[in-house]
CSV table of C-alpha atoms and ligand atoms in Angstrom, one decimal:
chain,number,residue,atom,x,y,z
A,8,MET,CA,0.0,-0.1,0.0
A,9,THR,CA,1.4,3.5,-1.0
A,10,GLN,CA,2.0,5.5,2.5
A,11,ALA,CA,1.8,9.1,1.9
A,12,THR,CA,0.7,12.4,3.5
A,13,VAL,CA,-0.3,15.3,1.6
A,14,HIS,CA,0.1,18.6,3.8
A,15,PHE,CA,-1.3,22.2,3.6
A,16,PRO,CA,0.6,25.5,4.2
A,17,ARG,CA,1.3,26.6,7.7
A,18,GLY,CA,-1.4,28.6,9.1
A,19,PHE,CA,-4.0,27.0,7.1
A,20,LEU,CA,-7.7,27.6,8.7
A,21,TRP,CA,-9.4,24.3,9.8
A,22,GLY,CA,-12.9,24.9,11.0
A,23,THR,CA,-16.7,24.4,10.5
A,24,ALA,CA,-19.5,26.7,9.5
A,25,THR,CA,-22.7,27.7,11.1
A,26,ALA,CA,-25.6,30.1,10.9
A,27,ALA,CA,-27.6,32.0,13.5
A,28,HIS,CA,-31.0,30.8,12.5
A,29,GLN,CA,-29.9,27.2,12.2
A,30,VAL,CA,-28.3,26.8,15.7
A,31,GLU,CA,-29.3,29.7,18.0
A,32,GLY,CA,-32.7,28.6,18.6
A,33,ASN,CA,-35.6,30.9,19.8
A,34,ASN,CA,-35.0,33.2,16.9
A,35,THR,CA,-38.8,34.5,16.7
A,36,ASN,CA,-38.2,38.0,15.1
A,37,ASN,CA,-37.3,36.9,11.8
A,38,SER,CA,-38.2,36.1,8.2
A,39,TRP,CA,-37.9,32.6,8.8
A,40,TYR,CA,-39.7,32.1,12.0
A,41,ARG,CA,-42.7,33.7,10.3
A,42,TRP,CA,-42.3,31.3,7.3
A,43,GLU,CA,-42.3,28.4,9.7
A,44,GLN,CA,-45.2,29.5,11.6
A,45,ASN,CA,-47.4,29.9,8.3
A,46,GLY,CA,-46.7,26.3,7.5
A,47,HIS,CA,-44.4,26.5,4.5
A,48,ILE,CA,-42.3,23.8,5.8
A,49,LYS,CA,-43.0,21.0,8.0
A,50,ASP,CA,-40.5,21.6,10.7
A,51,GLN,CA,-39.7,24.7,12.9
A,52,ALA,CA,-36.2,25.3,14.1
A,53,GLY,CA,-37.5,25.5,17.7
A,54,LEU,CA,-34.5,25.4,20.1
A,55,ALA,CA,-32.4,24.3,17.3
A,56,CYS,CA,-28.8,23.6,18.7
A,57,ASP,CA,-29.6,26.1,21.7
A,58,TRP,CA,-26.5,28.2,21.1
A,59,TRP,CA,-28.5,31.3,22.3
A,60,GLY,CA,-29.1,29.6,25.8
A,61,GLY,CA,-25.3,28.9,25.9
A,62,ARG,CA,-24.5,25.4,24.4
A,63,TRP,CA,-22.4,27.1,21.9
A,64,LYS,CA,-19.6,26.9,24.7
A,65,GLU,CA,-19.6,23.0,24.8
A,66,ASP,CA,-19.7,23.1,21.0
A,67,MET,CA,-16.8,25.4,20.6
A,68,ASP,CA,-15.0,22.7,23.4
A,69,ARG,CA,-15.6,20.1,20.8
A,70,ALA,CA,-14.4,22.2,18.0
A,71,ALA,CA,-11.2,22.8,19.8
A,72,GLU,CA,-10.7,19.5,21.4
A,73,THR,CA,-10.7,18.2,17.6
A,74,SER,CA,-8.0,20.7,16.7
A,75,GLN,CA,-10.2,23.1,14.7
A,76,ASN,CA,-8.6,26.4,14.6
A,77,ALA,CA,-11.2,28.5,13.0
A,78,HIS,CA,-15.1,28.9,13.1
A,79,ARG,CA,-17.5,30.5,10.9
A,80,PHE,CA,-20.6,31.5,12.5
A,81,SER,CA,-23.2,34.5,11.7
A,82,VAL,CA,-25.0,37.1,13.7
A,83,GLU,CA,-28.6,37.3,13.6
A,84,TRP,CA,-29.9,40.9,12.7
A,85,SER,CA,-33.2,40.6,14.1
A,86,ARG,CA,-31.5,40.2,17.6
A,87,ILE,CA,-29.5,43.1,17.2
A,88,GLN,CA,-31.9,45.5,15.6
A,89,PRO,CA,-35.1,44.1,16.8
A,90,GLU,CA,-37.1,47.4,15.2
A,91,PRO,CA,-36.0,49.9,13.0
A,92,GLU,CA,-35.2,52.4,15.8
A,93,ARG,CA,-34.0,50.0,18.5
A,94,TRP,CA,-30.7,48.3,19.0
A,95,ASP,CA,-30.2,45.4,21.5
A,96,GLU,CA,-26.9,46.0,23.2
A,97,ASP,CA,-27.4,42.7,25.3
A,98,ALA,CA,-27.5,40.7,22.1
A,99,LEU,CA,-24.3,42.5,20.9
A,100,GLU,CA,-22.6,41.6,24.2
A,101,ARG,CA,-23.7,38.0,23.7
A,102,TYR,CA,-22.1,37.9,20.3
A,103,ARG,CA,-19.1,39.5,21.8
A,104,MET,CA,-18.8,36.7,24.4
A,105,MET,CA,-19.1,34.3,21.8
A,106,ALA,CA,-16.2,35.8,19.4
A,107,ARG,CA,-14.1,36.1,22.6
A,108,GLY,CA,-15.1,32.5,23.7
A,109,MET,CA,-13.6,31.2,20.5
A,110,VAL,CA,-10.5,33.5,20.8
A,111,GLU,CA,-10.0,32.0,24.1
A,112,ARG,CA,-10.1,28.7,22.7
A,113,GLY,CA,-7.5,29.1,20.2
A,114,ILE,CA,-10.4,29.2,17.4
A,115,THR,CA,-10.3,32.3,15.0
A,116,PRO,CA,-13.8,33.6,14.3
A,117,LEU,CA,-15.2,34.5,11.1
A,118,VAL,CA,-18.4,36.4,11.0
A,119,THR,CA,-21.2,36.5,8.4
A,120,LEU,CA,-23.5,39.4,8.7
A,121,HIS,CA,-26.4,38.0,6.7
A,122,HIS,CA,-27.1,34.3,6.3
A,123,PHE,CA,-30.6,33.9,4.8
A,124,SER,CA,-32.5,35.7,7.7
A,125,ASP,CA,-34.0,39.1,7.8
A,126,PRO,CA,-35.7,40.8,10.6
A,127,LEU,CA,-39.5,41.0,10.6
A,128,TRP,CA,-39.4,45.0,10.2
A,129,LEU,CA,-37.7,44.4,6.6
A,130,TYR,CA,-39.4,41.1,5.7
A,131,ASP,CA,-42.8,43.3,6.0
A,132,ARG,CA,-41.3,45.6,3.7
A,133,CYS,CA,-40.3,43.1,1.1
A,134,GLY,CA,-36.9,42.3,2.5
A,135,TRP,CA,-34.1,43.3,0.0
A,136,GLU,CA,-36.3,44.7,-2.4
A,137,MET,CA,-37.1,47.5,0.0
A,138,PRO,CA,-35.7,50.8,-0.9
A,139,GLY,CA,-33.0,52.3,1.2
A,140,ILE,CA,-32.0,48.5,2.4
A,141,ALA,CA,-28.4,49.3,1.4
A,142,PRO,CA,-27.7,52.1,4.0
A,143,ALA,CA,-29.6,50.0,6.4
A,144,PHE,CA,-27.6,47.2,6.2
A,145,GLU,CA,-24.6,49.4,6.3
A,146,LYS,CA,-25.9,50.8,9.8
A,147,TYR,CA,-26.2,47.3,11.1
A,148,ALA,CA,-22.8,46.5,9.8
A,149,ARG,CA,-21.4,49.2,11.4
A,150,LYS,CA,-22.9,48.3,15.1
A,151,VAL,CA,-21.7,44.6,14.7
A,152,VAL,CA,-18.2,45.6,13.6
A,153,GLU,CA,-17.8,48.3,16.4
A,154,ALA,CA,-18.9,45.5,18.9
A,155,LEU,CA,-16.9,42.6,17.6
A,156,LYS,CA,-13.8,44.1,16.1
A,157,GLU,CA,-11.4,43.3,19.1
A,158,TYR,CA,-12.0,39.6,18.1
A,159,VAL,CA,-12.8,39.5,14.6
A,160,THR,CA,-11.0,40.7,11.4
A,161,THR,CA,-12.4,38.5,8.6
A,162,TRP,CA,-16.0,39.2,7.7
A,163,VAL,CA,-18.7,37.5,5.1
A,164,THR,CA,-21.0,40.3,4.4
A,165,ILE,CA,-23.6,38.3,2.6
A,166,ASN,CA,-24.1,34.4,2.6
A,167,GLU,CA,-25.2,33.1,-0.9
A,168,PRO,CA,-26.5,36.0,-2.4
A,169,ASN,CA,-27.4,34.1,-5.6
A,170,LEU,CA,-29.6,31.4,-3.5
A,171,TYR,CA,-31.3,34.1,-1.2
A,172,ALA,CA,-32.8,35.7,-4.5
A,173,LEU,CA,-33.4,32.9,-6.4
A,174,ASN,CA,-35.1,30.6,-3.6
A,175,GLY,CA,-36.7,33.7,-2.1
A,176,TYR,CA,-37.9,35.5,-5.2
A,177,VAL,CA,-38.2,32.7,-8.0
A,178,THR,CA,-38.6,29.4,-6.7
A,179,GLY,CA,-40.6,30.3,-3.6
A,180,ALA,CA,-38.6,27.8,-1.3
A,181,PHE,CA,-37.4,30.4,1.1
A,182,PRO,CA,-39.3,33.3,2.5
A,183,GLY,CA,-39.4,36.2,-0.2
A,184,CYS,CA,-41.8,38.7,-1.7
A,185,ALA,CA,-43.2,39.3,-5.0
A,186,GLN,CA,-42.2,36.4,-7.3
A,187,GLY,CA,-40.5,36.4,-10.6
A,188,PHE,CA,-37.2,37.4,-12.4
A,189,GLY,CA,-37.3,41.2,-12.0
A,190,ALA,CA,-38.1,40.8,-8.4
A,191,ALA,CA,-34.9,38.6,-7.9
A,192,LEU,CA,-32.5,40.9,-10.0
A,193,ARG,CA,-33.9,44.0,-7.9
A,194,VAL,CA,-32.7,42.0,-5.0
A,195,LEU,CA,-29.6,40.8,-6.4
A,196,ALA,CA,-28.7,44.6,-7.3
A,197,ASN,CA,-29.6,45.7,-3.6
A,198,LEU,CA,-27.5,42.7,-2.3
A,199,LEU,CA,-24.5,44.1,-4.4
A,200,ARG,CA,-25.3,47.7,-2.9
A,201,GLY,CA,-25.5,46.6,0.6
A,202,HIS,CA,-22.2,44.4,0.0
A,203,ALA,CA,-20.6,47.7,-1.1
A,204,ALA,CA,-21.9,49.8,1.6
A,205,ALA,CA,-20.9,47.2,4.3
A,206,TYR,CA,-17.3,46.7,2.9
A,207,ARG,CA,-16.4,50.6,3.1
A,208,ALA,CA,-17.9,50.9,6.2
A,209,ILE,CA,-16.2,47.9,7.8
A,210,HIS,CA,-12.8,49.1,6.4
A,211,GLU,CA,-13.3,52.7,7.9
A,212,ILE,CA,-13.6,51.2,11.1
A,213,GLN,CA,-11.2,48.4,10.8
A,214,PRO,CA,-8.5,49.3,8.2
A,215,GLU,CA,-6.9,45.6,8.5
A,216,ALA,CA,-10.2,43.7,8.0
A,217,ARG,CA,-10.6,41.2,5.4
A,218,VAL,CA,-14.1,41.4,3.8
A,219,GLY,CA,-16.0,39.4,1.2
A,220,TYR,CA,-19.1,37.3,0.7
A,221,ALA,CA,-19.7,33.6,0.3
A,222,LEU,CA,-20.8,32.6,-3.1
A,223,HIS,CA,-22.5,29.3,-3.8
A,224,TYR,CA,-21.1,28.0,-6.8
A,225,ARG,CA,-22.0,24.9,-8.9
A,226,PRO,CA,-20.1,23.7,-11.9
A,227,MET,CA,-22.4,22.8,-14.6
A,228,LEU,CA,-22.3,20.3,-17.4
A,229,ALA,CA,-24.7,20.2,-20.5
A,230,ALA,CA,-26.4,16.6,-20.0
A,231,ARG,CA,-25.9,15.9,-23.9
A,232,PRO,CA,-23.2,18.1,-24.8
A,233,TRP,CA,-23.8,17.7,-28.5
A,234,PHE,CA,-27.5,18.9,-28.0
A,235,PRO,CA,-27.8,22.7,-28.5
A,236,LEU,CA,-30.5,23.4,-26.2
A,237,ASP,CA,-28.9,21.6,-23.6
A,238,VAL,CA,-25.8,23.7,-24.0
A,239,LEU,CA,-27.8,26.7,-24.1
A,240,MET,CA,-29.9,25.7,-21.0
A,241,ARG,CA,-26.6,25.1,-19.1
A,242,ASN,CA,-25.3,28.5,-20.1
A,243,ILE,CA,-28.1,30.4,-19.1
A,244,GLN,CA,-28.2,28.7,-15.5
A,245,TYR,CA,-24.5,29.0,-15.0
A,246,ALA,CA,-24.8,32.7,-15.8
A,247,GLY,CA,-27.8,33.3,-13.9
A,248,VAL,CA,-26.8,31.1,-10.7
A,249,ASN,CA,-23.3,31.3,-10.2
A,250,MET,CA,-22.1,34.5,-12.2
A,251,ALA,CA,-24.4,37.4,-11.6
A,252,PHE,CA,-22.9,38.5,-8.4
A,253,PRO,CA,-19.0,37.6,-9.0
A,254,SER,CA,-19.1,39.3,-12.4
A,255,ALA,CA,-20.9,42.6,-11.1
A,256,ILE,CA,-18.0,42.7,-8.4
A,257,SER,CA,-15.5,42.5,-11.4
A,258,THR,CA,-17.1,45.1,-13.7
A,259,GLY,CA,-19.4,47.0,-11.5
A,260,VAL,CA,-22.4,46.2,-14.0
A,261,MET,CA,-24.9,43.5,-13.3
A,262,LYS,CA,-25.5,41.8,-16.3
A,263,SER,CA,-29.2,40.4,-17.2
A,264,PRO,CA,-31.2,39.0,-20.0
A,265,MET,CA,-33.7,41.7,-18.8
A,266,GLY,CA,-31.1,44.9,-19.1
A,267,ASN,CA,-28.1,45.7,-17.3
A,268,VAL,CA,-27.8,47.4,-14.0
A,269,ARG,CA,-24.9,49.7,-13.6
A,270,ILE,CA,-23.5,49.5,-9.8
A,271,PRO,CA,-20.1,51.1,-10.3
A,272,GLU,CA,-19.4,51.3,-6.3
A,273,VAL,CA,-19.1,47.6,-6.2
A,274,LYS,CA,-16.2,47.1,-8.6
A,275,GLY,CA,-13.3,45.3,-7.1
A,276,LEU,CA,-14.6,45.3,-3.4
A,277,GLN,CA,-13.4,42.1,-2.1
A,278,ASP,CA,-10.5,41.0,-0.3
A,279,TYR,CA,-10.9,37.4,-0.6
A,280,LEU,CA,-13.8,35.0,-2.1
A,281,GLY,CA,-15.5,32.7,0.0
A,282,ILE,CA,-16.9,29.7,-2.0
A,283,ASN,CA,-19.6,27.5,-0.8
A,284,TYR,CA,-19.1,24.3,-3.0
A,285,TYR,CA,-21.1,21.2,-2.7
A,286,SER,CA,-22.1,19.3,-6.0
A,287,VAL,CA,-21.6,19.4,-9.7
A,288,ASP,CA,-25.0,19.9,-11.4
A,289,THR,CA,-25.8,18.4,-14.9
A,290,VAL,CA,-28.4,20.7,-17.0
A,291,LYS,CA,-30.8,19.7,-19.5
A,292,PHE,CA,-33.5,21.2,-21.5
A,293,ASP,CA,-36.8,20.9,-19.8
A,294,ILE,CA,-40.0,22.5,-21.6
A,295,THR,CA,-42.1,21.9,-18.5
A,296,ASN,CA,-39.8,23.9,-16.2
A,297,ARG,CA,-40.7,27.4,-16.7
A,298,LYS,CA,-40.0,28.5,-13.1
A,299,GLU,CA,-36.2,28.0,-14.0
A,300,LEU,CA,-36.0,29.1,-17.5
A,301,PHE,CA,-36.8,25.5,-19.2
A,302,GLY,CA,-33.3,24.2,-17.8
A,303,LYS,CA,-33.4,21.4,-15.2
A,304,ARG,CA,-30.6,20.9,-12.9
A,305,TYR,CA,-29.9,16.9,-11.8
A,306,TYR,CA,-27.5,14.5,-10.6
A,307,PRO,CA,-27.1,11.6,-13.2
A,308,ALA,CA,-27.9,8.0,-12.7
A,309,GLY,CA,-25.2,6.4,-10.8
A,310,SER,CA,-24.1,9.3,-8.9
A,311,ASP,CA,-22.7,8.6,-5.0
A,312,LEU,CA,-25.7,10.4,-3.4
A,313,SER,CA,-26.5,11.6,-0.1
A,314,THR,CA,-29.3,10.3,2.2
A,315,THR,CA,-32.2,12.4,0.8
A,316,LYS,CA,-30.2,12.7,-2.6
A,317,PHE,CA,-29.7,16.5,-1.9
A,318,ILE,CA,-25.8,16.2,-2.6
A,319,ALA,CA,-23.6,14.4,-5.0
A,320,ASN,CA,-20.5,13.5,-3.9
A,321,THR,CA,-18.4,15.1,-6.9
A,322,PRO,CA,-14.9,15.9,-5.5
A,323,ASN,CA,-13.3,17.1,-8.9
A,324,GLY,CA,-15.9,19.7,-8.9
A,325,LEU,CA,-14.3,21.6,-5.9
A,326,PHE,CA,-10.9,21.5,-8.0
A,327,ASP,CA,-12.8,22.9,-10.9
A,328,THR,CA,-14.1,25.5,-8.7
A,329,LEU,CA,-10.8,26.8,-7.4
A,330,LYS,CA,-9.4,26.8,-10.8
A,331,TRP,CA,-12.2,29.1,-12.1
A,332,ALA,CA,-11.9,31.1,-8.9
A,333,THR,CA,-8.2,31.8,-9.2
A,334,THR,CA,-8.4,32.1,-13.0
A,335,SER,CA,-11.0,34.9,-12.5
A,336,TYR,CA,-9.2,36.5,-9.6
A,337,PRO,CA,-5.7,36.0,-9.8
A,338,ASN,CA,-3.8,36.4,-6.4
A,339,LEU,CA,-7.2,36.9,-4.5
A,340,PRO,CA,-7.0,34.6,-1.2
A,341,LEU,CA,-9.8,31.8,-1.3
A,342,LEU,CA,-11.6,30.4,1.6
A,343,VAL,CA,-13.8,27.4,1.1
A,344,THR,CA,-16.7,28.9,3.6
A,345,GLU,CA,-18.6,25.5,3.3
A,346,ASN,CA,-18.7,22.1,1.7
A,347,GLY,CA,-20.4,19.1,3.2
A,348,VAL,CA,-22.7,16.5,2.9
A,349,GLU,CA,-26.1,15.2,5.1
A,350,ASP,CA,-25.5,11.6,5.9
A,351,ASP,CA,-27.7,10.1,8.7
A,352,ASP,CA,-25.5,7.0,9.1
A,353,ASP,CA,-22.0,8.6,8.3
A,354,LYS,CA,-21.0,6.0,5.9
A,355,MET,CA,-20.5,8.6,3.1
A,356,ARG,CA,-19.5,11.6,4.9
A,357,PRO,CA,-15.8,10.1,5.6
A,358,ARG,CA,-15.1,9.8,2.0
A,359,TYR,CA,-16.7,13.1,1.0
A,360,ILE,CA,-14.5,14.8,3.7
A,361,ALA,CA,-11.2,13.2,2.4
A,362,GLN,CA,-11.8,13.1,-1.3
A,363,HIS,CA,-12.6,17.0,-1.2
A,364,ILE,CA,-9.6,18.0,0.9
A,365,HIS,CA,-7.5,15.7,-1.6
A,366,GLN,CA,-8.9,17.9,-4.5
A,367,MET,CA,-8.4,21.1,-2.3
A,368,TRP,CA,-4.8,19.8,-1.7
A,369,ARG,CA,-4.3,19.6,-5.5
A,370,ALA,CA,-5.5,23.3,-6.0
A,371,VAL,CA,-3.0,24.3,-3.1
A,372,ASN,CA,-0.3,22.4,-4.9
A,373,TYR,CA,-0.4,24.7,-7.9
A,374,ASN,CA,0.3,27.5,-5.5
A,375,TRP,CA,-3.6,28.8,-5.7
A,376,PRO,CA,-3.9,31.0,-2.6
A,377,VAL,CA,-6.5,28.6,-0.8
A,378,LYS,CA,-6.3,29.8,2.8
A,379,GLY,CA,-8.8,27.6,4.7
A,380,TYR,CA,-11.7,25.1,4.8
A,381,PHE,CA,-14.7,25.1,6.7
A,382,TYR,CA,-17.1,22.0,7.0
A,383,TRP,CA,-20.6,22.3,6.8
A,384,THR,CA,-21.2,21.5,9.9
A,385,LEU,CA,-20.4,21.1,13.5
A,386,VAL,CA,-23.6,19.8,14.9
A,387,ASP,CA,-26.7,18.6,12.9
A,388,ASN,CA,-28.5,21.6,12.5
A,389,PHE,CA,-32.0,23.1,10.9
A,390,GLU,CA,-31.8,23.0,7.4
A,391,TRP,CA,-34.0,25.7,6.0
A,392,GLU,CA,-36.8,24.4,3.8
A,393,ARG,CA,-35.6,20.9,4.7
A,394,GLY,CA,-36.2,21.4,8.3
A,395,TRP,CA,-34.6,18.5,10.4
A,396,THR,CA,-34.5,16.1,7.7
A,397,GLN,CA,-31.0,16.4,6.9
A,398,ARG,CA,-27.8,15.7,9.1
A,399,PHE,CA,-24.6,17.4,8.0
A,400,GLY,CA,-23.1,17.5,11.5
A,401,LEU,CA,-19.7,15.9,12.5
A,402,TRP,CA,-21.8,15.4,15.7
A,403,GLY,CA,-25.3,14.0,15.7
A,404,LEU,CA,-28.1,15.8,17.6
A,405,ASP,CA,-30.9,14.6,19.5
A,406,ARG,CA,-33.6,17.5,19.4
A,407,GLU,CA,-35.2,16.0,22.6
A,408,THR,CA,-32.4,16.2,25.1
A,409,GLN,CA,-29.9,18.4,23.2
A,410,ALA,CA,-27.2,15.6,23.5
A,411,ARG,CA,-24.6,15.4,20.9
A,412,THR,CA,-23.2,12.2,19.4
A,413,ARG,CA,-19.7,12.3,18.1
A,414,ARG,CA,-19.6,10.6,14.4
A,415,SER,CA,-16.5,9.0,13.2
A,416,SER,CA,-16.3,11.6,10.5
A,417,ALA,CA,-15.6,13.9,13.8
A,418,ASP,CA,-12.4,11.8,14.2
A,419,LEU,CA,-11.3,11.8,10.5
A,420,TYR,CA,-11.7,15.8,10.6
A,421,ALA,CA,-9.8,15.9,14.0
A,422,ASP,CA,-7.0,14.0,12.3
A,423,ILE,CA,-6.7,16.1,9.1
A,424,CYS,CA,-6.8,19.4,11.4
A,425,THR,CA,-4.1,18.0,13.8
A,426,GLU,CA,-2.0,16.8,10.8
A,427,ASN,CA,-2.7,20.0,8.8
A,428,GLY,CA,-2.9,17.4,6.0
A,429,LEU,CA,-4.5,14.0,4.9
A,430,SER,CA,-2.6,10.7,5.0
A,431,SER,CA,-3.1,7.3,3.2
A,432,GLU,CA,-3.4,6.1,7.1
A,433,MET,CA,-6.5,8.3,7.8
A,434,VAL,CA,-8.0,7.1,4.3
A,435,ALA,CA,-7.5,3.5,5.0
A,436,LYS,CA,-9.0,3.6,8.3
A,437,TYR,CA,-12.0,6.0,7.8
A,438,CYS,CA,-13.0,5.5,4.1
A,439,PRO,CA,-11.0,2.5,2.7
A,440,GLU,CA,-13.1,2.4,-0.4
A,441,VAL,CA,-11.5,5.5,-2.0
A,442,LEU,CA,-7.9,4.8,-0.9
A,443,GLN,CA,-6.9,3.8,-4.3
A,444,LYS,CA,-8.7,6.8,-5.9
A,445,ILE,CA,-6.5,9.2,-3.4
A,446,PHE,CA,-3.6,7.3,-2.8
A,447,PRO,CA,-3.0,4.9,-6.0
A,448,ASP,CA,-0.4,2.3,-5.7
B,12,LIG,C1,-25.8,26.1,2.2
B,12,LIG,C2,-26.4,27.2,3.1
B,12,LIG,C3,-25.9,26.7,4.6
B,12,LIG,C4,-26.4,25.3,4.7
B,12,LIG,C5,-25.9,24.3,4.0
B,12,LIG,C6,-26.3,22.7,3.5
B,12,LIG,O1,-26.6,26.7,1.1
B,12,LIG,O2,-25.6,28.5,3.1
B,12,LIG,O3,-26.7,27.5,5.4
B,12,LIG,O4,-27.8,24.9,4.7
B,12,LIG,O5,-26.4,25.1,2.5
């Protein structure tokens, strides 16, 4: 058997990612709470992982004890600004304690300002369609940065602006407002304006800050590369899902089939690119799928699928994603801000982790500036429109008792974080089925 270890550069960040509404519990003043109450999904976030009740401490102990040195979490706008004219200093203080608690445990905190949930006062005004949203977001960003700047220097302004706009304003899977491409484009434009305003404000307060956003990026293949309609659909979906936000940041213009929107103030405003990568999509022409402009994204038969078939294990796609990122933005630092899989019995997760980290190592080997990796997620949590049906955690969660159960993936990830690399012994121990793929004889 080949014996080898692949290593990552010194100082590489190894962590997990979470989001406020998914872990805190008792968030009753935001868009998702209303959405759950109105019965749009079967489940409710409820107590979630009870982080607001203080269980973030025991979970951060878990992260630290398993050699993680970073954690990406989000702050909940509706807690910090419960009403347009009211700021909650106690909530800010609680987030300060969390960030300090991470630093005390040797964990570098990365903070996301907006991760899908909006305060009700904003949701009632159509969320990011509201005129004047960018300055409102800037005010909120200033409050958060003033409160946390002692402990935090890396900021994610907005998580997955593309999915927020698409799911909230086109497919209807997320709380949103008026449905349609026009609305989604107005929302995307405002998210870009909000990002620009927050970027400048954060740098004003903290010149050394590193500010970026987290892009949900999906490589896409035409189902039948010889069939022009599949290729066309692939190109339309690729442009709409992946490119609208990053290309506007590159050029200052958001391009769309419905006309271009000039947002010159956003041009070039990113200090790193955050990438949330999960799977590669195959796209085919589908006359029945009007909502998504007649394109259907799916995983081909024979894919290595997760429990609810939500994710296909396509590790090469992470390499391709990092290649796209570094080609588009030479020398811009890259962070894998999310990557993970839902897997009830933890059979697939070890190979998913090992294979993706191996592909990330290939990218690092080309000297592409990948600086860190955040597995989604630490403990099973509330998965948006899919509720509690999906288990992404390194630790399992019993919602009745709040007990956590360590999965064998947590051991594999601990070994990777400790080694700052991946070895053939780890693969042989946790996922021997892919040993020949990762470390061939
Ligand atoms: C991403 C979200 C994250 C989590 C994972 C599974 O799209 O950013 O909150 O739900 O998917």
